[in-house]
Structure formats: C-alpha cells, structure tokens
Amino acid sequence: KIMLQNLKNTFYEYPKQFWIVVGVSFVDRIGGAMLFPFFSLYITSKFNVGLTEAGIVLGLFSAFGLIGNMIGGALTDKFGRRKLIISGLVFSAFSMLSLGWVKEINTLYPLAVFIGLFSNMANPAHQAMVADILPEEKRIGGFGLLYVIGNLAWVIGPGIGGFIANRSYFTLFKF
C-alpha cells in the first residue's frame, strides 16, 4: 500500500506534459526492445548467414545510432523538440516494417546504417523536452524517471517480442 501511494505521489509530482513525453519515449523504446534481442536470430535464419554477418548488421545499427544521437541534438535545437520526436516515431515505425521486407543480406547493411542513424535522432529531443518542461529542482528526478521508463521498456519488450517471434518473425516487425 505504501509503495502504491509513493507511485501515486510521484505521478502527481510531475506535470502532465512530462508524462506524455515519458509515454512517447516508452513507446519508441519498447519497439526496439521487442525486436533487437531477436534480430540476430532473424538474420541468421532468414538469410542463411553466420553470426558474424548478424553481428556486423547489429554493430552498424549501434554505431550509426551513436552518430544519429549526436546529429539529433543539433537538429533538435534547429527544428524543435516536437517535430523531431514525431519524425523519429514515424521513421521508427516505417523502418521496422522495412526490415521485414528485406530479401538479401547485402540490402540489410546500408539499411542498418540508415535506420541506426535516423531512429536515434529523437533521443536528444526527448531529453531536451524534459528539461524544458520541468523546473530545475525537478530535472534530476525527471531524467531518472525517463531512464527508468527506458529500462522498463527493455524489461517488458523482449518478453513480448519473444512471444510474437515464436509465432512469426515478420509479425515482430509490424509492432
């Protein structure tokens, strides 16, 4: 009962706009969390390649994701937080669908670069929006909650992803 009361107090401690940003961030992250753990299995089985090729694809996603984060920070300041967050969500959805339709491994390499670069551009916008919404004394707690929600997506996502992948890998890309 005390734990529920603490959760309720935390919820009311932050403004509605903050929770919207946190919710959008959760949706964005859970998509990747559902897919990423099973992606190497998908690559090796669909394209009949080894784990080295799968590792290269995953490495491209991650490396270009770092670059996308850096570019996203500059774009957030130039075009605004909301535009970048919405663009990032739309791009993430379409990129996940495109992964399911790739027919050859050689197509997957440049697609991994492209998706890694663009799918992470919205991350700085989420953080900047939290800084804009919250007063300075609430920012540490707000960033902590944003981080916890991201981790929660990674706790829940692989379970949902495993359930879906057990039925069909392609269905995993539709979420």
Coordinates of N, CA and C in Angstrom, one line a residue:
K1 N 0.8 -1.2 0.0 CA 0.0 0.0 0.0 C 0.9 1.3 0.0
I2 N 1.9 1.2 0.8 CA 2.8 2.4 0.8 C 3.5 2.6 -0.5
M3 N 3.9 1.5 -1.2 CA 4.5 1.6 -2.5 C 3.6 2.2 -3.5
L4 N 2.3 1.8 -3.5 CA 1.3 2.4 -4.4 C 1.1 3.9 -4.1
Q5 N 1.1 4.2 -2.9 CA 0.9 5.6 -2.5 C 2.1 6.5 -3.0
N6 N 3.3 5.9 -2.9 CA 4.5 6.6 -3.4 C 4.5 6.8 -4.9
L7 N 4.0 5.7 -5.6 CA 3.9 5.8 -7.1 C 2.9 6.9 -7.4
K8 N 1.8 7.0 -6.7 CA 0.7 8.0 -7.0 C 1.3 9.4 -6.7
N9 N 2.0 9.5 -5.6 CA 2.6 10.8 -5.2 C 3.6 11.3 -6.3
T10 N 4.4 10.3 -6.8 CA 5.4 10.6 -7.8 C 4.7 11.1 -9.1
F11 N 3.6 10.4 -9.4 CA 2.8 10.7 -10.6 C 2.3 12.2 -10.5
Y12 N 1.7 12.5 -9.4 CA 1.2 13.9 -9.3 C 2.2 15.0 -9.0
E13 N 3.4 14.5 -8.8 CA 4.5 15.5 -8.5 C 5.0 16.1 -9.8
Y14 N 4.7 15.5 -11.0 CA 5.2 16.0 -12.3 C 4.0 16.4 -13.1
P15 N 4.3 17.4 -14.0 CA 3.2 17.8 -14.9 C 2.8 16.8 -15.9
K16 N 1.6 17.0 -16.5 CA 1.0 16.1 -17.5 C 1.9 16.0 -18.7
Q17 N 2.5 17.1 -19.1 CA 3.3 17.2 -20.3 C 4.5 16.3 -20.1
F18 N 5.1 16.2 -19.0 CA 6.2 15.4 -18.7 C 5.8 13.9 -18.9
W19 N 4.7 13.5 -18.4 CA 4.3 12.1 -18.5 C 3.9 11.7 -20.0
I20 N 3.5 12.7 -20.8 CA 3.3 12.5 -22.2 C 4.6 12.2 -22.9
V21 N 5.6 13.0 -22.6 CA 7.0 12.8 -23.1 C 7.5 11.4 -22.7
V22 N 7.3 11.1 -21.4 CA 7.8 9.8 -20.9 C 7.1 8.6 -21.6
G23 N 5.8 8.8 -21.8 CA 5.0 7.7 -22.5 C 5.4 7.6 -23.9
V24 N 5.6 8.7 -24.6 CA 6.1 8.6 -26.0 C 7.5 7.9 -26.1
S25 N 8.3 8.3 -25.2 CA 9.7 7.7 -25.1 C 9.5 6.2 -24.9
F26 N 8.6 5.8 -24.0 CA 8.4 4.3 -23.7 C 8.0 3.6 -25.0
V27 N 7.0 4.2 -25.7 CA 6.5 3.5 -26.9 C 7.7 3.4 -27.9
D28 N 8.4 4.4 -28.1 CA 9.6 4.4 -29.0 C 10.6 3.3 -28.6
R29 N 10.9 3.2 -27.4 CA 11.9 2.3 -26.9 C 11.4 0.8 -26.9
I30 N 10.2 0.6 -26.6 CA 9.7 -0.8 -26.5 C 9.7 -1.4 -27.8
G31 N 9.5 -0.7 -28.9 CA 9.6 -1.2 -30.2 C 11.0 -1.8 -30.5
G32 N 12.0 -1.1 -30.2 CA 13.4 -1.6 -30.3 C 13.7 -2.8 -29.4
A33 N 13.1 -2.7 -28.2 CA 13.4 -3.7 -27.2 C 12.7 -5.0 -27.6
M34 N 11.6 -4.9 -28.3 CA 10.9 -6.2 -28.7 C 11.7 -6.8 -29.9
L35 N 12.3 -6.0 -30.7 CA 13.0 -6.6 -31.9 C 14.4 -6.9 -31.7
F36 N 15.2 -6.0 -31.1 CA 16.7 -6.1 -31.1 C 17.2 -7.5 -30.5
P37 N 16.6 -8.0 -29.4 CA 17.2 -9.3 -28.9 C 17.0 -10.5 -29.9
F38 N 16.1 -10.4 -30.8 CA 15.8 -11.5 -31.7 C 16.3 -11.2 -33.1
F39 N 16.9 -10.1 -33.3 CA 17.3 -9.7 -34.6 C 18.4 -10.6 -35.2
S40 N 19.4 -11.0 -34.4 CA 20.4 -11.8 -34.9 C 19.9 -13.2 -35.3
L41 N 18.9 -13.7 -34.5 CA 18.3 -15.0 -34.9 C 17.5 -14.9 -36.2
Y42 N 16.9 -13.8 -36.4 CA 16.1 -13.5 -37.6 C 17.1 -13.4 -38.8
I43 N 18.2 -12.7 -38.6 CA 19.1 -12.5 -39.7 C 19.8 -13.9 -40.1
T44 N 20.2 -14.6 -39.1 CA 20.8 -15.9 -39.4 C 19.9 -16.9 -40.1
S45 N 18.6 -16.9 -39.6 CA 17.7 -17.9 -40.2 C 17.1 -17.4 -41.6
K46 N 16.8 -16.1 -41.7 CA 16.2 -15.7 -43.0 C 17.3 -15.6 -44.1
F47 N 18.5 -15.2 -43.8 CA 19.5 -15.0 -44.9 C 20.5 -16.1 -44.9
N48 N 20.3 -17.1 -44.1 CA 21.2 -18.3 -44.0 C 22.7 -17.8 -43.9
V49 N 23.0 -16.9 -43.0 CA 24.4 -16.4 -42.8 C 24.8 -16.7 -41.4
G50 N 26.0 -16.5 -41.1 CA 26.5 -16.8 -39.8 C 26.3 -15.6 -38.8
L51 N 26.8 -15.9 -37.6 CA 26.6 -14.8 -36.5 C 27.5 -13.6 -36.8
T52 N 28.6 -13.8 -37.6 CA 29.5 -12.7 -37.9 C 28.7 -11.6 -38.7
E53 N 28.0 -12.1 -39.7 CA 27.2 -11.2 -40.5 C 26.2 -10.5 -39.7
A54 N 25.5 -11.3 -38.8 CA 24.5 -10.7 -38.0 C 25.1 -9.7 -37.0
G55 N 26.3 -10.0 -36.5 CA 27.0 -9.0 -35.6 C 27.4 -7.7 -36.3
I56 N 27.8 -7.9 -37.6 CA 28.1 -6.7 -38.4 C 26.9 -5.8 -38.5
V57 N 25.7 -6.4 -38.8 CA 24.5 -5.6 -39.0 C 24.1 -4.9 -37.7
L58 N 24.2 -5.7 -36.6 CA 23.8 -5.1 -35.3 C 24.9 -4.0 -34.9
G59 N 26.1 -4.2 -35.2 CA 27.1 -3.2 -35.0 C 26.9 -1.9 -35.8
L60 N 26.5 -2.1 -37.0 CA 26.1 -0.9 -37.8 C 25.0 -0.1 -37.2
F61 N 23.9 -0.8 -36.8 CA 22.8 -0.2 -36.1 C 23.3 0.7 -34.9
S62 N 24.1 0.0 -34.1 CA 24.6 0.7 -32.9 C 25.5 1.9 -33.1
A63 N 26.5 1.6 -34.0 CA 27.5 2.7 -34.3 C 26.8 3.9 -34.9
F64 N 25.9 3.7 -35.9 CA 25.3 4.8 -36.5 C 24.2 5.4 -35.6
G65 N 23.7 4.6 -34.7 CA 22.8 5.1 -33.6 C 23.5 6.2 -32.8
L66 N 24.8 6.0 -32.5 CA 25.5 7.0 -31.7 C 25.7 8.3 -32.5
I67 N 26.0 8.1 -33.8 CA 26.1 9.3 -34.6 C 24.7 10.0 -34.8
G68 N 23.7 9.2 -34.9 CA 22.3 9.8 -35.0 C 22.0 10.6 -33.8
N69 N 22.4 10.1 -32.6 CA 22.1 10.8 -31.4 C 22.8 12.2 -31.4
M70 N 24.1 12.2 -31.8 CA 24.8 13.5 -31.9 C 24.1 14.5 -32.9
I71 N 23.8 14.0 -34.1 CA 23.1 14.8 -35.1 C 21.8 15.3 -34.5
G72 N 21.1 14.4 -33.8 CA 19.8 14.7 -33.3 C 19.8 15.8 -32.3
G73 N 20.9 16.0 -31.6 CA 21.0 17.1 -30.7 C 21.0 18.4 -31.4
A74 N 21.8 18.5 -32.5 CA 21.8 19.7 -33.3 C 20.5 20.0 -34.0
L75 N 19.9 18.9 -34.5 CA 18.6 19.1 -35.2 C 17.5 19.5 -34.2
T76 N 17.5 19.0 -33.0 CA 16.5 19.4 -32.0 C 16.5 20.9 -31.8
D77 N 17.7 21.4 -31.7 CA 17.9 22.9 -31.4 C 17.4 23.7 -32.7
K78 N 17.6 23.1 -33.8 CA 17.3 23.8 -35.1 C 15.8 23.8 -35.4
F79 N 15.2 22.6 -35.3 CA 13.9 22.4 -35.8 C 12.8 22.2 -34.7
G80 N 13.3 22.1 -33.5 CA 12.3 21.9 -32.4 C 12.1 20.5 -31.9
R81 N 11.8 20.4 -30.6 CA 11.7 19.1 -30.0 C 10.5 18.3 -30.6
R82 N 9.4 18.9 -30.6 CA 8.2 18.1 -31.1 C 8.3 17.6 -32.5
K83 N 8.8 18.4 -33.4 CA 9.0 17.9 -34.8 C 9.9 16.7 -34.8
L84 N 11.0 16.8 -34.1 CA 12.0 15.7 -34.1 C 11.4 14.4 -33.5
I85 N 10.7 14.6 -32.4 CA 10.1 13.4 -31.7 C 9.1 12.7 -32.6
I86 N 8.2 13.5 -33.2 CA 7.2 12.9 -34.1 C 7.9 12.3 -35.3
S87 N 8.8 13.0 -35.9 CA 9.6 12.4 -37.1 C 10.2 11.1 -36.7
G88 N 10.8 11.1 -35.5 CA 11.5 9.9 -35.0 C 10.6 8.7 -34.8
L89 N 9.4 9.0 -34.3 CA 8.4 7.9 -34.1 C 7.9 7.3 -35.5
V90 N 7.6 8.2 -36.4 CA 7.2 7.8 -37.7 C 8.3 7.0 -38.4
F91 N 9.5 7.5 -38.4 CA 10.6 6.8 -39.0 C 10.8 5.5 -38.4
S92 N 10.8 5.4 -37.1 CA 11.0 4.1 -36.4 C 9.9 3.1 -36.9
A93 N 8.7 3.5 -37.0 CA 7.6 2.6 -37.4 C 7.9 2.1 -38.8
F94 N 8.2 3.0 -39.7 CA 8.4 2.6 -41.1 C 9.7 1.8 -41.3
S95 N 10.7 2.1 -40.5 CA 12.0 1.4 -40.6 C 11.8 -0.1 -40.1
M96 N 11.0 -0.3 -39.1 CA 10.8 -1.6 -38.6 C 10.0 -2.5 -39.6
L97 N 9.1 -1.9 -40.3 CA 8.4 -2.6 -41.3 C 9.3 -2.9 -42.5
S98 N 10.2 -2.0 -42.9 CA 11.1 -2.2 -44.0 C 12.0 -3.4 -43.7
L99 N 12.4 -3.5 -42.5 CA 13.3 -4.7 -42.1 C 12.7 -6.0 -42.4
G100 N 11.4 -6.1 -42.3 CA 10.7 -7.4 -42.5 C 10.6 -7.7 -44.0
W101 N 10.8 -6.7 -44.9 CA 10.7 -7.0 -46.3 C 12.0 -7.1 -47.1
V102 N 13.1 -7.0 -46.3 CA 14.4 -7.1 -47.0 C 14.6 -8.6 -47.4
K103 N 15.0 -8.7 -48.7 CA 15.2 -10.1 -49.3 C 16.6 -10.6 -49.3
E104 N 17.6 -9.7 -49.3 CA 19.0 -10.1 -49.3 C 19.8 -9.4 -48.2
I105 N 20.8 -10.1 -47.7 CA 21.7 -9.6 -46.7 C 22.4 -8.3 -47.1
N106 N 22.8 -8.2 -48.4 CA 23.5 -7.0 -48.9 C 22.7 -5.8 -48.8
T107 N 21.4 -5.9 -48.9 CA 20.4 -4.8 -48.7 C 20.4 -4.4 -47.3
L108 N 20.6 -5.3 -46.4 CA 20.4 -5.0 -45.0 C 21.5 -4.1 -44.4
Y109 N 22.7 -4.2 -45.0 CA 23.9 -3.4 -44.5 C 23.6 -1.9 -44.6
P110 N 23.3 -1.4 -45.8 CA 23.0 0.0 -45.9 C 21.7 0.4 -45.1
L111 N 20.8 -0.4 -45.1 CA 19.5 -0.2 -44.4 C 19.8 0.0 -42.9
A112 N 20.7 -0.8 -42.4 CA 21.1 -0.8 -40.9 C 21.8 0.6 -40.6
V113 N 22.6 1.1 -41.6 CA 23.3 2.4 -41.4 C 22.2 3.5 -41.3
F114 N 21.3 3.4 -42.3 CA 20.2 4.4 -42.4 C 19.3 4.4 -41.2
I115 N 18.9 3.2 -40.8 CA 18.0 3.1 -39.7 C 18.7 3.5 -38.4
G116 N 19.9 3.0 -38.2 CA 20.7 3.4 -37.0 C 20.8 4.9 -36.8
L117 N 21.1 5.5 -38.0 CA 21.3 7.0 -38.0 C 20.0 7.7 -37.6
F118 N 18.9 7.4 -38.3 CA 17.7 8.1 -38.1 C 16.8 7.7 -36.9
S119 N 16.9 6.5 -36.5 CA 16.0 6.1 -35.5 C 16.4 6.6 -34.1
N120 N 17.6 7.0 -34.0 CA 18.1 7.6 -32.7 C 18.1 9.1 -32.6
M121 N 17.7 9.7 -33.7 CA 17.8 11.2 -33.7 C 16.8 11.9 -32.7
A122 N 15.8 11.2 -32.3 CA 14.8 11.8 -31.5 C 15.2 11.7 -30.0
N123 N 16.1 10.9 -29.6 CA 16.5 10.8 -28.2 C 16.9 12.1 -27.6
P124 N 17.7 12.9 -28.2 CA 18.0 14.2 -27.5 C 16.8 15.1 -27.4
A125 N 15.9 15.0 -28.3 CA 14.7 15.8 -28.3 C 13.8 15.4 -27.0
H126 N 13.7 14.1 -26.7 CA 13.0 13.7 -25.5 C 13.7 14.3 -24.3
Q127 N 15.0 14.3 -24.2 CA 15.7 14.8 -23.1 C 15.6 16.3 -23.0
A128 N 15.7 17.0 -24.1 CA 15.6 18.5 -24.1 C 14.2 18.9 -23.7
M129 N 13.2 18.1 -24.2 CA 11.8 18.5 -23.8 C 11.6 18.3 -22.3
V130 N 12.2 17.3 -21.7 CA 12.0 17.1 -20.3 C 12.7 18.3 -19.6
A131 N 13.8 18.8 -20.0 CA 14.5 19.9 -19.4 C 13.6 21.2 -19.6
D132 N 12.9 21.3 -20.7 CA 12.1 22.5 -21.0 C 10.9 22.5 -20.1
I133 N 10.3 21.3 -19.8 CA 9.0 21.2 -19.1 C 9.2 21.3 -17.6
L134 N 10.3 20.7 -17.1 CA 10.5 20.7 -15.6 C 11.3 21.8 -15.1
P135 N 10.9 22.3 -13.9 CA 11.8 23.3 -13.2 C 13.1 22.6 -12.8
E136 N 14.1 23.4 -12.6 CA 15.5 22.9 -12.4 C 15.5 21.9 -11.2
E137 N 14.7 22.2 -10.2 CA 14.8 21.3 -9.0 C 14.1 19.9 -9.2
K138 N 13.4 19.8 -10.3 CA 12.7 18.5 -10.6 C 13.4 17.8 -11.7
R139 N 14.4 18.4 -12.4 CA 15.0 17.7 -13.5 C 15.8 16.4 -13.2
I140 N 16.5 16.4 -12.1 CA 17.2 15.2 -11.8 C 16.3 14.0 -11.7
G141 N 15.2 14.2 -10.9 CA 14.2 13.2 -10.8 C 13.5 12.8 -12.1
G142 N 13.2 13.9 -12.9 CA 12.6 13.6 -14.2 C 13.4 12.8 -15.1
F143 N 14.7 13.2 -15.2 CA 15.6 12.4 -16.0 C 15.8 11.0 -15.5
G144 N 15.8 10.8 -14.2 CA 15.8 9.5 -13.6 C 14.6 8.7 -14.0
L145 N 13.4 9.3 -13.9 CA 12.2 8.6 -14.4 C 12.2 8.2 -15.8
L146 N 12.7 9.1 -16.7 CA 12.9 8.8 -18.1 C 13.8 7.6 -18.3
Y147 N 14.9 7.6 -17.6 CA 15.8 6.5 -17.7 C 15.1 5.2 -17.2
V148 N 14.4 5.2 -16.1 CA 13.7 4.0 -15.5 C 12.7 3.5 -16.5
I149 N 12.0 4.4 -17.2 CA 10.9 4.0 -18.1 C 11.6 3.4 -19.3
G150 N 12.8 3.9 -19.8 CA 13.5 3.2 -20.8 C 14.0 1.8 -20.5
N151 N 14.4 1.7 -19.2 CA 14.8 0.3 -18.7 C 13.6 -0.6 -18.6
L152 N 12.4 0.0 -18.2 CA 11.2 -0.8 -18.2 C 10.8 -1.3 -19.5
A153 N 11.0 -0.5 -20.6 CA 10.7 -1.0 -21.9 C 11.6 -2.2 -22.3
W154 N 12.8 -2.2 -21.8 CA 13.7 -3.3 -22.1 C 13.5 -4.5 -21.2
V155 N 12.7 -4.3 -20.1 CA 12.3 -5.4 -19.3 C 11.1 -6.1 -19.9
I156 N 10.2 -5.3 -20.4 CA 8.9 -5.8 -20.9 C 9.1 -6.2 -22.4
G157 N 9.8 -5.4 -23.2 CA 9.9 -5.6 -24.6 C 10.3 -7.0 -25.1
P158 N 11.5 -7.5 -24.5 CA 11.9 -8.9 -25.0 C 10.9 -10.0 -24.8
G159 N 10.2 -9.9 -23.7 CA 9.1 -10.9 -23.4 C 8.0 -10.9 -24.4
I160 N 7.6 -9.7 -24.7 CA 6.5 -9.5 -25.8 C 7.1 -9.9 -27.1
G161 N 8.3 -9.5 -27.4 CA 9.0 -9.8 -28.7 C 9.2 -11.3 -28.8
G162 N 9.6 -12.0 -27.8 CA 9.7 -13.5 -27.8 C 8.4 -14.2 -28.1
F163 N 7.3 -13.7 -27.5 CA 6.0 -14.3 -27.7 C 5.6 -14.1 -29.2
I164 N 5.9 -12.9 -29.7 CA 5.5 -12.6 -31.1 C 6.4 -13.4 -32.1
A165 N 7.7 -13.4 -31.8 CA 8.7 -14.1 -32.7 C 8.4 -15.6 -32.7
N166 N 7.9 -16.1 -31.7 CA 7.6 -17.6 -31.6 C 6.6 -17.9 -32.7
R167 N 5.7 -17.0 -33.0 CA 4.7 -17.2 -34.0 C 5.2 -16.8 -35.4
S168 N 5.9 -15.7 -35.5 CA 6.3 -15.2 -36.8 C 7.3 -14.1 -36.6
Y169 N 8.5 -14.2 -37.2 CA 9.5 -13.1 -37.1 C 8.9 -11.9 -37.8
F170 N 8.2 -12.0 -38.9 CA 7.7 -10.9 -39.7 C 6.7 -10.1 -38.9
T171 N 5.9 -10.8 -38.1 CA 4.9 -10.1 -37.2 C 5.7 -9.2 -36.3
L172 N 6.8 -9.5 -35.8 CA 7.6 -8.7 -34.9 C 7.9 -7.4 -35.5
F173 N 8.1 -7.3 -36.8 CA 8.4 -6.0 -37.5 C 7.2 -5.1 -37.6
K174 N 6.0 -5.6 -37.4 CA 4.8 -4.8 -37.6 C 4.5 -4.0 -36.3
F175 N 5.2 -4.3 -35.2 CA 5.0 -3.6 -34.0 C 5.9 -2.4 -33.8

